[in-house]
Tab-separated table of C-alpha atoms in Angstrom:
chain	number	residue	atom	x	y	z
A	990	MET	CA	180.538	72.510	36.398
A	991	THR	CA	183.028	75.121	35.228
A	992	SER	CA	181.382	78.468	34.521
A	993	LEU	CA	181.707	80.396	31.279
A	994	SER	CA	183.108	83.309	33.304
A	995	ALA	CA	185.927	81.159	34.677
A	996	GLN	CA	186.721	79.907	31.187
A	997	ARG	CA	186.908	83.474	29.860
A	998	ILE	CA	189.261	84.576	32.651
A	999	ALA	CA	191.412	81.466	32.162
A	1000	ASP	CA	191.627	82.140	28.416
A	1001	PHE	CA	192.615	85.746	29.146
A	1002	ILE	CA	195.406	84.595	31.467
A	1003	LYS	CA	196.646	82.015	28.974
A	1004	SER	CA	196.744	84.643	26.236
A	1005	SER	CA	199.166	86.669	28.380
A	1006	GLY	CA	201.764	83.902	28.261
A	1007	GLY	CA	202.617	84.804	31.846
A	1008	SER	CA	203.180	88.485	31.069
A	1009	LEU	CA	200.378	89.346	33.464
A	1010	ALA	CA	199.999	91.952	36.207
A	1011	VAL	CA	197.248	91.665	38.828
A	1012	LEU	CA	195.677	94.613	40.661
A	1013	THR	CA	193.395	93.858	43.622
A	1014	GLY	CA	191.178	95.802	45.995
A	1015	ALA	CA	189.042	95.440	49.108
A	1016	GLY	CA	186.506	93.221	47.350
A	1017	ILE	CA	188.838	90.226	47.504
A	1018	SER	CA	188.880	90.271	51.318
A	1019	THR	CA	185.147	90.352	52.019
A	1020	GLY	CA	185.184	86.543	52.114
A	1021	SER	CA	187.660	86.816	54.983
A	1022	GLY	CA	185.256	88.924	57.036
A	1023	ILE	CA	186.761	92.304	56.167
A	1024	PRO	CA	184.160	94.566	54.522
A	1025	ASP	CA	184.950	96.643	51.457
A	1026	TYR	CA	184.107	100.309	50.993
A	1027	ARG	CA	182.050	100.531	47.818
A	1028	GLY	CA	180.689	97.037	47.222
A	1029	PRO	CA	176.987	96.108	47.502
A	1030	ASN	CA	177.383	95.569	51.262
A	1031	GLY	CA	180.294	97.942	51.783
A	1032	VAL	CA	180.844	100.733	54.267
A	1033	TYR	CA	179.526	103.466	51.977
A	1034	ALA	CA	176.397	101.443	51.138
A	1035	SER	CA	175.539	100.942	54.815
A	1036	ASN	CA	176.490	104.464	55.913
A	1037	ARG	CA	176.251	107.133	53.228
A	1038	ASP	CA	177.507	109.742	55.690
A	1039	TYR	CA	180.727	107.853	56.392
A	1040	LYS	CA	183.866	109.957	56.067
A	1041	PRO	CA	187.266	108.297	56.582
A	1042	ILE	CA	189.796	110.093	58.735
A	1043	GLN	CA	192.087	112.397	56.786
A	1044	TYR	CA	195.852	112.554	57.213
A	1045	GLN	CA	195.807	116.202	58.299
A	1046	GLN	CA	193.140	115.470	60.904
A	1047	PHE	CA	195.235	112.680	62.375
A	1048	VAL	CA	198.494	114.618	62.646
A	1049	ALA	CA	196.931	117.920	63.760
A	1050	ASP	CA	194.337	116.945	66.353
A	1051	HIS	CA	194.798	114.912	69.539
A	1052	ALA	CA	191.054	114.184	69.701
A	1053	PHE	CA	191.102	112.675	66.217
A	1054	ARG	CA	194.030	110.476	67.205
A	1055	GLN	CA	192.197	109.351	70.352
A	1056	ARG	CA	189.167	108.449	68.283
A	1057	TYR	CA	191.240	106.673	65.649
A	1058	TRP	CA	193.246	104.553	68.080
A	1059	ALA	CA	190.176	103.677	70.162
A	1060	ARG	CA	188.413	102.493	67.024
A	1061	SER	CA	191.536	100.707	65.835
A	1062	ALA	CA	191.919	98.914	69.167
A	1063	LEU	CA	188.474	97.410	68.671
A	1064	GLY	CA	188.896	96.678	64.969
A	1065	TRP	CA	192.386	95.168	65.092
A	1066	PRO	CA	191.418	91.746	66.529
A	1067	GLN	CA	189.089	91.089	63.593
A	1068	VAL	CA	191.820	91.956	61.094
A	1069	GLN	CA	194.339	89.823	62.996
A	1070	ARG	CA	191.950	86.846	62.997
A	1071	ALA	CA	191.210	87.112	59.272
A	1072	LYS	CA	192.542	84.273	57.129
A	1073	PRO	CA	193.207	84.135	53.380
A	1074	ASN	CA	190.131	83.070	51.435
A	1075	ASP	CA	189.590	81.282	48.119
A	1076	THR	CA	190.557	84.364	46.095
A	1077	HIS	CA	193.822	84.894	47.995
A	1078	HIS	CA	194.721	81.217	47.615
A	1079	ALA	CA	193.872	81.213	43.904
A	1080	LEU	CA	195.954	84.316	43.173
A	1081	THR	CA	198.875	82.861	45.116
A	1082	GLN	CA	198.650	79.665	43.077
A	1083	LEU	CA	198.584	81.613	39.814
A	1084	TYR	CA	201.638	83.550	40.973
A	1085	ASP	CA	203.516	80.434	42.063
A	1086	ARG	CA	202.778	78.702	38.751
A	1087	GLY	CA	204.315	81.544	36.768
A	1088	TRP	CA	201.201	83.143	35.330
A	1089	VAL	CA	201.759	86.514	37.074
A	1090	ARG	CA	205.365	87.201	36.150
A	1091	ALA	CA	204.954	90.992	35.985
A	1092	GLY	CA	203.761	91.117	39.598
A	1093	MET	CA	200.788	91.616	41.892
A	1094	ILE	CA	199.644	94.930	43.340
A	1095	THR	CA	197.094	95.253	46.129
A	1096	GLN	CA	195.316	98.297	47.515
A	1097	ASN	CA	194.538	96.289	50.641
A	1098	VAL	CA	196.306	96.789	53.948
A	1099	ASP	CA	195.269	93.469	55.516
A	1100	GLY	CA	198.330	91.425	54.511
A	1101	LEU	CA	196.250	88.496	53.233
A	1102	LEU	CA	198.089	88.207	49.906
A	1103	GLY	CA	201.369	87.710	51.735
A	1104	ARG	CA	204.763	88.725	50.407
A	1105	ASN	CA	203.863	88.223	46.746
A	1106	ALA	CA	202.026	91.531	46.429
A	1107	LEU	CA	203.178	95.140	46.394
A	1108	GLU	CA	201.107	96.876	49.082
A	1109	LEU	CA	200.147	100.105	47.377
A	1110	HIS	CA	198.647	101.676	50.488
A	1111	GLY	CA	200.858	100.121	53.145
A	1112	THR	CA	200.081	97.577	55.848
A	1113	LEU	CA	198.121	97.536	59.091
A	1114	TYR	CA	200.683	95.211	60.630
A	1115	LYS	CA	203.119	98.031	61.441
A	1116	VAL	CA	202.880	101.456	63.053
A	1117	GLU	CA	205.564	104.052	62.411
A	1118	CYS	CA	206.699	107.241	64.116
A	1119	ILE	CA	206.196	110.162	61.740
A	1120	SER	CA	209.210	111.940	63.266
A	1121	CYS	CA	211.992	109.334	63.470
A	1122	HIS	CA	210.331	106.499	61.446
A	1123	HIS	CA	210.798	103.953	64.228
A	1124	SER	CA	208.369	101.105	63.558
A	1125	VAL	CA	206.568	98.708	65.887
A	1126	ASP	CA	204.514	95.600	65.156
A	1127	ARG	CA	200.808	96.381	65.382
A	1128	SER	CA	200.243	93.454	67.756
A	1129	LYS	CA	202.810	94.913	70.185
A	1130	PHE	CA	201.224	98.358	69.797
A	1131	GLN	CA	197.843	96.792	70.630
A	1132	ASP	CA	199.300	95.530	73.904
A	1133	SER	CA	200.489	99.074	74.694
A	1134	LEU	CA	197.078	100.558	73.900
A	1135	LEU	CA	195.288	98.096	76.160
A	1136	THR	CA	197.828	98.504	78.974
A	1137	LEU	CA	197.285	102.263	78.893
A	1138	ASN	CA	193.495	101.805	78.820
A	1139	PRO	CA	192.648	98.901	81.169
A	1140	THR	CA	188.915	99.687	81.245
A	1141	PHE	CA	188.795	99.706	77.461
A	1142	LYS	CA	190.695	96.399	77.425
A	1143	SER	CA	187.736	94.623	79.020
A	1144	ARG	CA	185.539	96.001	76.257
A	1145	VAL	CA	187.841	94.570	73.589
A	1146	ASP	CA	188.183	91.223	75.403
A	1147	SER	CA	184.400	90.858	75.642
A	1148	ASN	CA	184.163	90.907	71.847
A	1149	THR	CA	186.507	88.059	70.916
A	1150	ASN	CA	184.134	86.452	68.419
A	1151	LYS	CA	182.503	89.433	66.792
A	1152	ILE	CA	182.695	93.141	67.467
A	1153	THR	CA	179.179	94.209	68.392
A	1154	ILE	CA	179.055	96.058	71.704
A	1155	GLY	CA	179.077	99.789	71.076
A	1156	VAL	CA	180.266	99.242	67.523
A	1157	ARG	CA	178.355	99.627	64.269
A	1158	GLU	CA	180.883	98.212	61.839
A	1159	THR	CA	184.478	97.238	61.221
A	1160	ARG	CA	186.277	98.921	58.334
A	1161	PRO	CA	188.646	97.711	55.615
A	1162	ASP	CA	191.375	99.823	57.234
A	1163	GLY	CA	191.029	97.897	60.483
A	1164	ASP	CA	189.128	100.308	62.673
A	1165	ALA	CA	185.609	100.101	64.029
A	1166	GLU	CA	182.875	102.692	64.266
A	1167	LEU	CA	182.223	103.346	67.941
A	1168	ASP	CA	179.092	104.701	69.474
A	1169	SER	CA	179.204	108.174	71.004
A	1170	LEU	CA	180.435	106.765	74.314
A	1171	TYR	CA	184.027	106.046	73.363
A	1172	PRO	CA	186.363	107.151	76.154
A	1173	LYS	CA	187.415	110.786	75.808
A	1174	ASP	CA	190.430	110.044	78.011
A	1175	PHE	CA	191.688	107.259	75.725
A	1176	ARG	CA	195.497	107.170	75.821
A	1177	TYR	CA	197.986	106.150	73.149
A	1178	PRO	CA	201.783	105.798	73.460
A	1179	ASP	CA	204.412	108.226	72.208
A	1180	CYS	CA	207.322	106.873	70.192
A	1181	GLU	CA	209.459	104.583	72.319
A	1182	SER	CA	212.563	105.539	70.320
A	1183	CYS	CA	212.608	109.355	70.076
A	1184	GLY	CA	210.404	109.893	73.125
A	1185	ASP	CA	207.744	112.282	71.887
A	1186	GLY	CA	207.113	111.323	68.267
A	1187	MET	CA	203.652	110.368	67.031
A	1188	TYR	CA	202.889	106.834	65.900
A	1189	LYS	CA	200.728	106.395	62.828
A	1190	PRO	CA	199.578	103.168	61.203
A	1191	ASN	CA	201.837	102.306	58.292
A	1192	VAL	CA	199.044	102.894	55.796
A	1193	VAL	CA	198.365	105.721	53.373
A	1194	PHE	CA	195.550	107.845	54.783
A	1195	PHE	CA	193.174	109.833	52.620
A	1196	GLY	CA	194.926	113.091	51.830
A	1197	GLU	CA	198.365	111.506	52.186
A	1198	ASN	CA	200.736	110.665	49.342
A	1199	MET	CA	202.245	107.223	48.913
A	1200	THR	CA	206.022	107.066	48.813
A	1201	ALA	CA	207.777	107.610	45.493
A	1202	ALA	CA	209.388	104.169	45.833
A	1203	VAL	CA	206.031	102.390	46.020
A	1204	ARG	CA	204.578	104.495	43.203
A	1205	ASP	CA	207.545	103.754	40.959
A	1206	LYS	CA	207.434	100.033	41.755
A	1207	SER	CA	203.747	99.917	40.816
A	1208	TYR	CA	204.585	101.572	37.474
A	1209	GLU	CA	207.381	99.053	36.936
A	1210	ILE	CA	204.995	96.135	37.424
A	1211	ILE	CA	202.486	97.573	34.967
A	1212	ASP	CA	205.204	98.376	32.440
A	1213	LYS	CA	206.501	94.781	32.476
A	1214	ALA	CA	203.081	93.355	31.612
A	1215	THR	CA	201.112	92.968	28.407
A	1216	HIS	CA	197.915	92.007	30.247
A	1217	LEU	CA	196.287	93.376	33.403
A	1218	LEU	CA	193.790	91.462	35.543
A	1219	VAL	CA	191.854	93.695	37.961
A	1220	VAL	CA	190.098	91.876	40.824
A	1221	GLY	CA	187.714	93.134	43.495
A	1222	THR	CA	187.979	96.904	43.185
A	1223	SER	CA	185.839	99.784	41.970
A	1224	LEU	CA	189.033	101.724	41.097
A	1225	GLN	CA	187.639	104.904	42.646
A	1226	VAL	CA	190.973	105.751	44.274
A	1227	TYR	CA	193.205	107.530	41.773
A	1228	SER	CA	196.377	105.658	42.749
A	1229	SER	CA	194.789	102.462	41.411
A	1230	PHE	CA	192.829	103.977	38.524
A	1231	ARG	CA	195.976	105.512	37.061
A	1232	LEU	CA	197.512	102.033	36.870
A	1233	LEU	CA	194.597	100.858	34.756
A	1234	LYS	CA	194.984	103.962	32.589
A	1235	ARG	CA	198.748	103.430	32.297
A	1236	ALA	CA	198.234	99.833	31.173
A	1237	LYS	CA	195.671	100.805	28.577
A	1238	ASP	CA	197.710	103.744	27.285
A	1239	LYS	CA	200.514	101.345	26.374
A	1240	GLY	CA	198.152	98.933	24.660
A	1241	ASP	CA	197.695	96.237	27.303
A	1242	LYS	CA	194.695	93.932	27.357
A	1243	VAL	CA	192.578	94.434	30.489
A	1244	ALA	CA	190.169	92.060	32.240
A	1245	VAL	CA	188.135	93.096	35.296
A	1246	LEU	CA	186.600	90.607	37.740
A	1247	ASN	CA	184.502	92.642	40.143
A	1248	LEU	CA	181.048	92.638	41.700
A	1249	GLY	CA	179.332	95.842	40.609
A	1250	ALA	CA	180.297	98.969	38.720
A	1251	PHE	CA	183.845	100.262	38.537
A	1252	ARG	CA	185.674	103.322	37.285
A	1253	GLY	CA	187.221	103.000	33.826
A	1254	SER	CA	184.944	100.308	32.418
A	1255	GLU	CA	185.553	101.778	28.960
A	1256	PHE	CA	189.155	100.546	29.192
A	1257	ALA	CA	188.257	96.905	29.890
A	1258	ASP	CA	188.426	94.265	27.164
A	1259	LEU	CA	186.691	91.735	29.403
A	1260	ILE	CA	184.320	92.386	32.315
A	1261	VAL	CA	183.081	89.651	34.651
A	1262	ASP	CA	180.554	90.908	37.200
A	1263	GLU	CA	180.840	88.026	39.652
A	1264	SER	CA	182.474	87.065	42.925
A	1265	SER	CA	186.173	86.302	42.631
A	1266	ASP	CA	185.747	83.631	45.337
A	1267	ALA	CA	183.462	81.737	42.956
A	1268	VAL	CA	185.415	82.295	39.744
A	1269	LEU	CA	189.155	82.192	40.506
A	1270	PRO	CA	189.361	78.691	42.057
A	1271	GLN	CA	187.798	77.378	38.842
A	1272	VAL	CA	190.348	79.362	36.831
A	1273	VAL	CA	193.155	77.673	38.760
A	1274	ASP	CA	191.657	74.261	38.007
A	1275	LEU	CA	191.379	75.129	34.306
A	1276	LEU	CA	195.047	76.136	34.204
A	1277	ASP	CA	196.203	73.122	36.193
A	1278	GLY	CA	199.170	71.485	34.502
A	1279	GLU	CA	199.856	74.506	32.293
A	1280	GLU	CA	202.542	76.217	34.362
A	1281	ASN	CA	204.431	79.176	32.891
A	1282	LYS	CA	207.871	79.015	34.501
């Protein structure tokens, strides 16, 4: 039976006539085994003392980089194994059928929305030298990390199904929280192009600014739309909240599909406090045969 919530979201999308922008967050990837930050079972809920690594910590302190890359080496296999879930598939179908002509924006760095989405905060699938900007695939970088740390490699290999040994949790940014016994001699490679540059994941860390090109593209997507659908995000990060504010300031209609509270609820014309995995596949079925090309 089709839910009332799905019908309301479908009606909202139809009212856009295809002039729709979609903004997503970590909540859409929980069904793929990647936890969110602020959801009911998110990182902050399970560990109120959690503090993500800051950009300045990463670039200034070798010990922070050791800790980050050791955690990332453990967390990466889970991200790499993750597959698109019902929400990702539903959004892709809506895009392909012409309902999301303004564009899709995601705060996620897991790559599960594919090439259809502007990645506001970058991607985990690349690392980049902060000196010369040489980039390397994250899977190749993983091989380098494990070659440099053969003892640690056995620890990663022993956790092929689920990361549990010496690890409390895996994060939305693809790292894992290690116990206090992570190797203090953990090694990571210098840039293979310039020789001594520092590789950093191609994601926007806390305390780091996104590029002007990505910021401007996100504004362009919002400016092309008359309707904004927000899915799976609490909008606590300003780079996403300002997109909601920009849409509302120009008179757009806004619908939010999210489990739990979110920032800017006063700007929403429609709020559905349910799982997108349950609602969006029904929305696709309701819009079947009503393509907007």
